[in-house]
């Protein structure tokens, strides 16, 4: 009897699998839906393929079926609620497949395809050059030094060796996507590359999305909530940290931060308390408007940028630094540099040609998909 059980399983499983597949195909034909399958557990790779599918459904403007056989009911429920974070952004809704579909998965209902937003005004090469120049000027020690763990536009994760963190290259990328669904597909392809390589391969991702430069509201109200939900739905909340940057970044109001703290600058009340603790004289000089501008400037970049970090390294950094001291110090540097000077530097950074400034960078262009820069693996400091 014990020997017969595996044999029964071997004969029944293919029949059962074929039966479910046939049932799914019958459901799809009956409802005139296309069928796609992603047989992956929750992961960055799953997220990349999922957003590629979502973007294809959005572009086609027709309903579609996605089979997800590797997910359990809880994981599937999380993905089904993914687009609830920005329900009006894509003209698309997700729901779980009904019981008569014969498989676990998602059903996408799409509105007719909308006209695409215009292409970005800069090339991928220039966008990467602008962003690298900003990393050097604003984040690295050769400039304002707003990030103590960034050595240059090439290398980050420094000064944490004693706590078990090795410095590693920054993975620079550019997405020329004009729709948030395509952008998120491009971003998750990079995240998949980062997680596959591990901490020794990449310290972080800096992805520029120049088509969103003039779309701050969409950037923080749609793109980042969708990114947050994807991180959580794919079980990566304790693996990845994400930071929001934008040319017109403004710290969102407390009501927004209460719902979507993910990736954003601390609110005015917290920053004022920290500044009072660390530098009462400066705090007395800065009005609320000036403090908000200085804190927002910490997140101003030449293009819309997503910065992806390792959660473990962020936790390690918290052991070494004092948040109140770090932010107070950054605000002091920004105030000392002067608003007009910094605004001028930012404006110049967005417009220069990167052909000569970034001649050593390699950019791969894929028509219809966007443009993704290859990682610079040099460990030189600039």
Short mmCIF file of C-alpha atoms in Angstrom, two decimals:
data_model
loop_
_atom_site.label_atom_id
_atom_site.label_comp_id
_atom_site.label_asym_id
_atom_site.label_seq_id
_atom_site.Cartn_x
_atom_site.Cartn_y
_atom_site.Cartn_z
CA UNK A 1 0.00 0.00 0.00
CA UNK A 2 2.79 2.41 0.85
CA UNK A 3 4.49 1.70 -2.49
CA UNK A 4 1.28 2.26 -4.42
CA UNK A 5 0.75 5.82 -3.14
CA UNK A 6 3.56 7.51 -5.12
CA UNK A 7 2.46 5.66 -8.27
CA UNK A 8 -1.08 6.90 -7.83
CA UNK A 9 0.21 10.43 -7.33
CA UNK A 10 2.32 10.22 -10.47
CA UNK A 11 -0.59 9.10 -12.60
CA UNK A 12 -3.18 11.40 -11.13
CA UNK A 13 -1.17 14.65 -11.02
CA UNK A 14 -0.65 15.10 -14.78
CA UNK A 15 -4.32 14.37 -15.38
CA UNK A 16 -5.33 16.81 -12.66
CA UNK A 17 -2.97 19.49 -14.00
CA UNK A 18 -4.22 19.02 -17.55
CA UNK A 19 -7.80 19.15 -16.36
CA UNK A 20 -7.24 22.46 -14.57
CA UNK A 21 -5.41 23.91 -17.56
CA UNK A 22 -8.22 22.86 -19.88
CA UNK A 23 -10.76 24.34 -17.49
CA UNK A 24 -8.83 27.63 -17.42
CA UNK A 25 -8.58 27.74 -21.21
CA UNK A 26 -12.29 26.98 -21.50
CA UNK A 27 -13.06 29.83 -19.09
CA UNK A 28 -10.83 32.18 -21.10
CA UNK A 29 -12.44 31.22 -24.42
CA UNK A 30 -15.91 31.58 -22.96
CA UNK A 31 -15.13 35.07 -21.70
CA UNK A 32 -12.91 36.04 -24.67
CA UNK A 33 -9.86 36.65 -22.47
CA UNK A 34 -6.22 36.02 -23.30
CA UNK A 35 -4.34 33.75 -20.87
CA UNK A 36 -0.84 34.15 -19.46
CA UNK A 37 0.94 32.24 -16.71
CA UNK A 38 3.68 33.20 -14.25
CA UNK A 39 4.76 30.18 -12.21
CA UNK A 40 6.91 32.04 -9.67
CA UNK A 41 6.68 32.52 -5.90
CA UNK A 42 6.62 36.04 -4.42
CA UNK A 43 9.87 37.68 -5.56
CA UNK A 44 11.33 40.60 -7.47
CA UNK A 45 11.23 38.49 -10.63
CA UNK A 46 7.52 37.86 -10.12
CA UNK A 47 6.96 41.60 -9.68
CA UNK A 48 8.86 42.35 -12.91
CA UNK A 49 6.81 39.88 -14.92
CA UNK A 50 3.56 40.94 -13.26
CA UNK A 51 4.06 44.60 -14.14
CA UNK A 52 5.08 43.66 -17.68
CA UNK A 53 1.77 41.81 -17.98
CA UNK A 54 -0.19 44.69 -16.43
CA UNK A 55 1.41 47.12 -18.87
CA UNK A 56 0.56 44.88 -21.83
CA UNK A 57 -3.07 44.63 -20.68
CA UNK A 58 -3.25 48.40 -20.22
CA UNK A 59 -1.84 49.01 -23.70
CA UNK A 60 -4.22 46.51 -25.30
CA UNK A 61 -7.25 47.88 -23.46
CA UNK A 62 -8.80 44.42 -23.25
CA UNK A 63 -9.49 42.03 -20.35
CA UNK A 64 -7.00 39.24 -19.68
CA UNK A 65 -6.33 36.28 -17.40
CA UNK A 66 -3.12 35.64 -15.46
CA UNK A 67 -2.56 32.21 -13.92
CA UNK A 68 -0.37 32.25 -10.78
CA UNK A 69 -0.09 28.59 -9.73
CA UNK A 70 2.81 29.10 -7.30
CA UNK A 71 0.93 31.50 -5.01
CA UNK A 72 -1.20 30.61 -2.02
CA UNK A 73 -4.53 32.25 -1.25
CA UNK A 74 -3.08 34.98 0.96
CA UNK A 75 -0.40 35.92 -1.56
CA UNK A 76 -2.94 35.98 -4.36
CA UNK A 77 -5.27 38.20 -2.34
CA UNK A 78 -2.44 40.71 -1.84
CA UNK A 79 -1.77 40.92 -5.57
CA UNK A 80 -5.47 41.25 -6.34
CA UNK A 81 -5.52 44.42 -4.21
CA UNK A 82 -2.35 45.83 -5.76
CA UNK A 83 -3.93 48.51 -7.93
CA UNK A 84 -6.19 49.73 -5.12
CA UNK A 85 -3.25 51.94 -4.08
CA UNK A 86 -3.92 54.15 -7.13
CA UNK A 87 -7.26 52.98 -8.55
CA UNK A 88 -7.62 55.64 -11.24
CA UNK A 89 -4.06 55.73 -12.52
CA UNK A 90 -4.05 52.93 -15.10
CA UNK A 91 -7.65 52.50 -16.21
CA UNK A 92 -7.39 48.89 -15.09
CA UNK A 93 -8.76 46.76 -12.24
CA UNK A 94 -7.67 43.38 -10.88
CA UNK A 95 -9.71 40.67 -9.22
CA UNK A 96 -9.17 37.03 -8.34
CA UNK A 97 -10.26 34.45 -10.86
CA UNK A 98 -13.70 32.99 -10.10
CA UNK A 99 -14.02 29.41 -8.89
CA UNK A 100 -15.16 28.13 -12.28
CA UNK A 101 -11.86 29.23 -13.86
CA UNK A 102 -10.20 26.11 -12.48
CA UNK A 103 -6.99 27.85 -11.41
CA UNK A 104 -5.59 30.45 -9.04
CA UNK A 105 -4.85 33.75 -10.68
CA UNK A 106 -6.02 37.22 -11.60
CA UNK A 107 -8.55 38.66 -13.99
CA UNK A 108 -7.77 42.12 -15.35
CA UNK A 109 -10.51 44.43 -16.57
CA UNK A 110 -9.07 47.17 -18.76
CA UNK A 111 -10.57 50.36 -20.11
CA UNK A 112 -9.90 51.24 -23.75
CA UNK A 113 -6.26 52.20 -24.18
CA UNK A 114 -5.57 55.87 -23.55
CA UNK A 115 -3.26 58.06 -25.63
CA UNK A 116 0.28 57.80 -24.36
CA UNK A 117 1.92 60.73 -22.61
CA UNK A 118 4.62 62.47 -24.62
CA UNK A 119 8.17 61.15 -24.67
CA UNK A 120 10.76 62.63 -22.29
CA UNK A 121 12.61 65.72 -23.47
CA UNK A 122 16.06 64.27 -22.74
CA UNK A 123 17.94 61.23 -23.95
CA UNK A 124 18.76 58.32 -21.68
CA UNK A 125 22.44 59.26 -21.88
CA UNK A 126 21.80 62.84 -20.76
CA UNK A 127 19.40 61.74 -18.02
CA UNK A 128 22.00 59.40 -16.55
CA UNK A 129 24.70 62.08 -16.78
CA UNK A 130 22.46 64.61 -15.01
CA UNK A 131 21.67 62.15 -12.24
CA UNK A 132 25.29 61.16 -11.75
CA UNK A 133 26.27 64.84 -11.53
CA UNK A 134 23.59 65.35 -8.88
CA UNK A 135 24.84 62.37 -6.84
CA UNK A 136 28.32 63.90 -6.87
CA UNK A 137 27.13 67.44 -6.07
CA UNK A 138 24.42 66.71 -3.51
CA UNK A 139 25.03 63.31 -1.94
CA UNK A 140 28.76 62.58 -2.03
CA UNK A 141 31.55 64.09 0.12
CA UNK A 142 32.79 66.09 -2.88
CA UNK A 143 29.57 68.15 -2.67
CA UNK A 144 26.97 68.79 0.01
CA UNK A 145 27.55 65.32 1.50
CA UNK A 146 23.86 64.79 2.26
CA UNK A 147 24.38 61.01 2.35
CA UNK A 148 27.32 59.94 4.54
CA UNK A 149 27.34 56.46 2.98
CA UNK A 150 27.70 57.54 -0.67
CA UNK A 151 31.32 57.86 -1.81
CA UNK A 152 30.65 58.97 -5.39
CA UNK A 153 28.26 58.43 -8.28
CA UNK A 154 29.81 54.96 -8.61
CA UNK A 155 30.14 53.61 -5.09
CA UNK A 156 27.93 53.53 -1.99
CA UNK A 157 27.51 51.62 1.24
CA UNK A 158 30.78 53.05 2.58
CA UNK A 159 31.81 53.71 6.20
CA UNK A 160 29.83 50.71 7.44
CA UNK A 161 32.54 48.07 7.12
CA UNK A 162 32.85 47.71 10.88
CA UNK A 163 29.18 46.77 11.03
CA UNK A 164 29.38 44.07 8.38
CA UNK A 165 28.48 46.10 5.28
CA UNK A 166 30.83 46.14 2.30
CA UNK A 167 30.76 49.00 -0.18
CA UNK A 168 29.50 48.08 -3.64
CA UNK A 169 28.71 49.71 -7.00
CA UNK A 170 25.56 51.73 -7.60
CA UNK A 171 23.33 50.29 -10.32
CA UNK A 172 22.38 53.29 -12.47
CA UNK A 173 19.43 52.93 -14.83
CA UNK A 174 17.17 55.10 -16.98
CA UNK A 175 13.62 54.26 -17.96
CA UNK A 176 12.13 56.24 -20.83
CA UNK A 177 8.68 54.85 -20.02
CA UNK A 178 5.81 57.32 -20.19
CA UNK A 179 3.28 55.15 -18.35
CA UNK A 180 3.59 54.15 -14.70
CA UNK A 181 2.94 50.48 -15.51
CA UNK A 182 5.87 50.33 -17.94
CA UNK A 183 8.05 52.30 -15.55
CA UNK A 184 7.34 49.84 -12.74
CA UNK A 185 8.12 46.93 -15.05
CA UNK A 186 11.49 48.53 -15.88
CA UNK A 187 12.18 49.27 -12.22
CA UNK A 188 11.39 45.73 -11.11
CA UNK A 189 13.68 44.34 -13.79
CA UNK A 190 16.47 46.33 -12.14
CA UNK A 191 15.41 45.23 -8.67
CA UNK A 192 15.41 41.63 -9.86
CA UNK A 193 18.97 42.14 -11.07
CA UNK A 194 19.92 43.69 -7.73
CA UNK A 195 18.40 40.93 -5.60
CA UNK A 196 19.94 38.24 -7.81
CA UNK A 197 23.39 39.80 -7.42
CA UNK A 198 23.07 40.44 -3.70
CA UNK A 199 24.69 43.06 -1.50
CA UNK A 200 28.19 42.37 -2.80
CA UNK A 201 27.14 43.11 -6.38
CA UNK A 202 25.12 46.29 -5.83
CA UNK A 203 24.79 48.74 -2.98
CA UNK A 204 21.69 50.34 -4.44
CA UNK A 205 19.72 51.34 -7.52
CA UNK A 206 19.38 54.88 -8.83
CA UNK A 207 16.77 54.80 -11.60
CA UNK A 208 15.88 58.00 -13.45
CA UNK A 209 12.50 58.39 -15.17
CA UNK A 210 12.63 61.69 -17.10
CA UNK A 211 9.13 61.33 -18.58
CA UNK A 212 7.80 61.98 -15.06
CA UNK A 213 9.83 65.15 -14.44
CA UNK A 214 6.78 67.40 -14.78
CA UNK A 215 4.40 64.94 -13.12
CA UNK A 216 5.10 65.31 -9.41
CA UNK A 217 1.51 64.64 -8.35
CA UNK A 218 1.41 61.37 -10.28
CA UNK A 219 4.91 60.47 -9.10
CA UNK A 220 4.12 60.58 -5.40
CA UNK A 221 0.38 59.86 -5.43
CA UNK A 222 0.37 56.95 -7.91
CA UNK A 223 3.82 55.57 -8.67
CA UNK A 224 5.14 55.30 -5.12
CA UNK A 225 1.98 53.87 -3.55
CA UNK A 226 1.91 51.24 -6.33
CA UNK A 227 5.58 50.51 -5.70
CA UNK A 228 4.95 50.22 -1.97
CA UNK A 229 2.10 47.76 -2.46
CA UNK A 230 4.21 45.67 -4.82
CA UNK A 231 7.10 45.49 -2.36
CA UNK A 232 4.75 44.29 0.36
CA UNK A 233 2.72 41.92 -1.83
CA UNK A 234 5.91 40.22 -3.03
CA UNK A 235 7.20 39.72 0.51
CA UNK A 236 10.12 42.14 0.16
CA UNK A 237 9.22 44.62 2.89
CA UNK A 238 12.16 43.51 5.04
CA UNK A 239 14.54 43.24 2.08
CA UNK A 240 14.21 46.55 0.25
CA UNK A 241 14.03 50.20 1.21
CA UNK A 242 12.94 52.82 -1.32
CA UNK A 243 13.48 56.59 -1.41
CA UNK A 244 11.55 59.12 -3.51
CA UNK A 245 13.33 61.96 -5.36
CA UNK A 246 11.95 64.45 -7.87
CA UNK A 247 12.83 67.84 -9.41
CA UNK A 248 9.77 69.37 -7.70
CA UNK A 249 9.77 67.30 -4.55
CA UNK A 250 7.70 68.75 -1.73
CA UNK A 251 7.28 66.95 1.56
CA UNK A 252 3.68 65.71 1.47
CA UNK A 253 1.25 66.89 4.17
CA UNK A 254 0.78 64.86 7.37
CA UNK A 255 -2.55 63.47 6.13
CA UNK A 256 -0.80 61.89 3.14
CA UNK A 257 2.20 60.67 5.14
CA UNK A 258 -0.14 58.96 7.60
CA UNK A 259 -1.26 56.72 4.71
CA UNK A 260 1.88 56.61 2.56
CA UNK A 261 5.04 57.21 4.59
CA UNK A 262 6.92 54.90 2.21
CA UNK A 263 9.92 56.62 0.60
CA UNK A 264 9.23 60.15 1.81
CA UNK A 265 10.92 62.86 3.83
CA UNK A 266 9.98 63.30 7.48
CA UNK A 267 7.24 65.79 8.24
CA UNK A 268 7.72 69.35 9.48
CA UNK A 269 6.92 68.58 13.12
CA UNK A 270 9.57 65.85 13.33
CA UNK A 271 12.21 67.95 11.59
CA UNK A 272 11.51 70.97 13.78
CA UNK A 273 11.90 68.83 16.90
CA UNK A 274 15.20 67.41 15.67
CA UNK A 275 16.51 70.83 14.72
CA UNK A 276 15.54 72.20 18.14
CA UNK A 277 17.49 69.37 19.75
CA UNK A 278 20.62 69.78 17.64
CA UNK A 279 20.81 73.47 16.64
CA UNK A 280 18.43 75.79 18.46
CA UNK A 281 19.98 78.89 16.92
CA UNK A 282 19.41 77.67 13.38
CA UNK A 283 15.92 76.48 14.27
CA UNK A 284 15.06 79.95 15.57
CA UNK A 285 16.26 81.52 12.31
CA UNK A 286 14.36 79.24 9.95
CA UNK A 287 10.66 79.78 9.39
CA UNK A 288 8.43 76.77 8.76
CA UNK A 289 8.44 77.60 5.05
CA UNK A 290 12.24 77.76 4.96
CA UNK A 291 12.57 74.52 6.90
CA UNK A 292 10.14 72.78 4.57
CA UNK A 293 12.07 74.02 1.55
CA UNK A 294 15.40 72.84 2.99
CA UNK A 295 14.02 69.40 3.83
CA UNK A 296 12.36 69.11 0.43
CA UNK A 297 15.63 70.09 -1.24
CA UNK A 298 17.22 66.97 0.23
CA UNK A 299 14.92 65.06 -2.13
CA UNK A 300 15.32 67.29 -5.19
CA UNK A 301 16.99 65.53 -8.13
CA UNK A 302 17.40 66.57 -11.78
CA UNK A 303 14.89 63.93 -12.88
CA UNK A 304 12.25 61.79 -11.22
CA UNK A 305 14.35 59.19 -9.39
CA UNK A 306 13.69 55.98 -7.49
CA UNK A 307 16.47 54.98 -5.11
CA UNK A 308 16.35 51.35 -3.96
CA UNK A 309 18.41 50.26 -0.95
CA UNK A 310 18.92 47.18 1.18
CA UNK A 311 16.76 47.25 4.32
CA UNK A 312 19.46 45.43 6.28
CA UNK A 313 21.98 48.13 5.48
CA UNK A 314 19.52 50.85 6.48
CA UNK A 315 19.05 49.14 9.83
CA UNK A 316 22.83 48.89 10.27
CA UNK A 317 23.21 52.59 9.43
CA UNK A 318 20.66 53.45 12.12
CA UNK A 319 23.00 51.85 14.66
CA UNK A 320 25.81 54.20 13.65
CA UNK A 321 24.04 57.48 13.03
CA UNK A 322 21.65 59.71 14.92
CA UNK A 323 18.75 60.66 12.66
CA UNK A 324 18.23 63.97 14.42
CA UNK A 325 21.92 64.86 14.07
CA UNK A 326 22.08 63.78 10.41
CA UNK A 327 19.01 65.75 9.32
CA UNK A 328 19.94 68.82 11.36
CA UNK A 329 23.42 68.76 9.82
CA UNK A 330 22.00 68.45 6.30
CA UNK A 331 19.57 71.32 6.88
CA UNK A 332 22.45 73.46 8.15
CA UNK A 333 24.52 72.70 5.03
CA UNK A 334 21.63 73.54 2.73
CA UNK A 335 20.86 76.76 4.60
CA UNK A 336 24.52 77.80 4.46
CA UNK A 337 24.76 77.12 0.72
CA UNK A 338 21.81 79.41 0.08
CA UNK A 339 18.51 78.89 -1.66
CA UNK A 340 19.20 80.84 -4.85
CA UNK A 341 22.58 79.20 -5.36
CA UNK A 342 21.20 75.69 -4.90
CA UNK A 343 18.19 76.33 -7.12
CA UNK A 344 20.52 77.58 -9.85
CA UNK A 345 22.74 74.52 -9.49
CA UNK A 346 19.70 72.26 -9.81
CA UNK A 347 18.47 74.07 -12.91
CA UNK A 348 21.87 73.79 -14.60
CA UNK A 349 22.06 70.10 -13.72
CA UNK A 350 18.85 69.37 -15.59
CA UNK A 351 19.92 70.90 -18.88
CA UNK A 352 23.57 70.24 -19.73
CA UNK A 353 24.50 67.70 -22.39
CA UNK A 354 25.85 64.49 -20.93
CA UNK A 355 27.64 63.21 -24.04
CA UNK A 356 31.08 64.26 -22.85
CA UNK A 357 30.44 64.26 -19.11
CA UNK A 358 29.29 60.65 -19.14
CA UNK A 359 31.15 59.18 -22.06
CA UNK A 360 32.14 56.06 -20.10
CA UNK A 361 28.57 55.02 -19.31
CA UNK A 362 26.88 52.32 -21.33
CA UNK A 363 23.21 52.64 -22.20
CA UNK A 364 21.06 49.94 -23.73
CA UNK A 365 17.96 51.05 -25.63
CA UNK A 366 15.03 48.74 -26.23
CA UNK A 367 12.31 50.30 -28.40
CA UNK A 368 8.94 50.27 -26.70
CA UNK A 369 10.37 49.16 -23.38
CA UNK A 370 12.38 52.13 -22.24
CA UNK A 371 16.09 52.52 -21.77
CA UNK A 372 18.03 50.88 -19.00
CA UNK A 373 21.61 51.83 -18.19
CA UNK A 374 24.07 49.06 -17.46
CA UNK A 375 25.73 49.12 -14.04
CA UNK A 376 29.04 50.87 -13.67
CA UNK A 377 31.12 48.29 -11.82
CA UNK A 378 34.10 50.53 -11.20
CA UNK A 379 34.97 51.05 -7.55
CA UNK A 380 36.79 54.33 -8.08
CA UNK A 381 35.69 57.23 -5.95
CA UNK A 382 35.01 60.52 -7.64
#
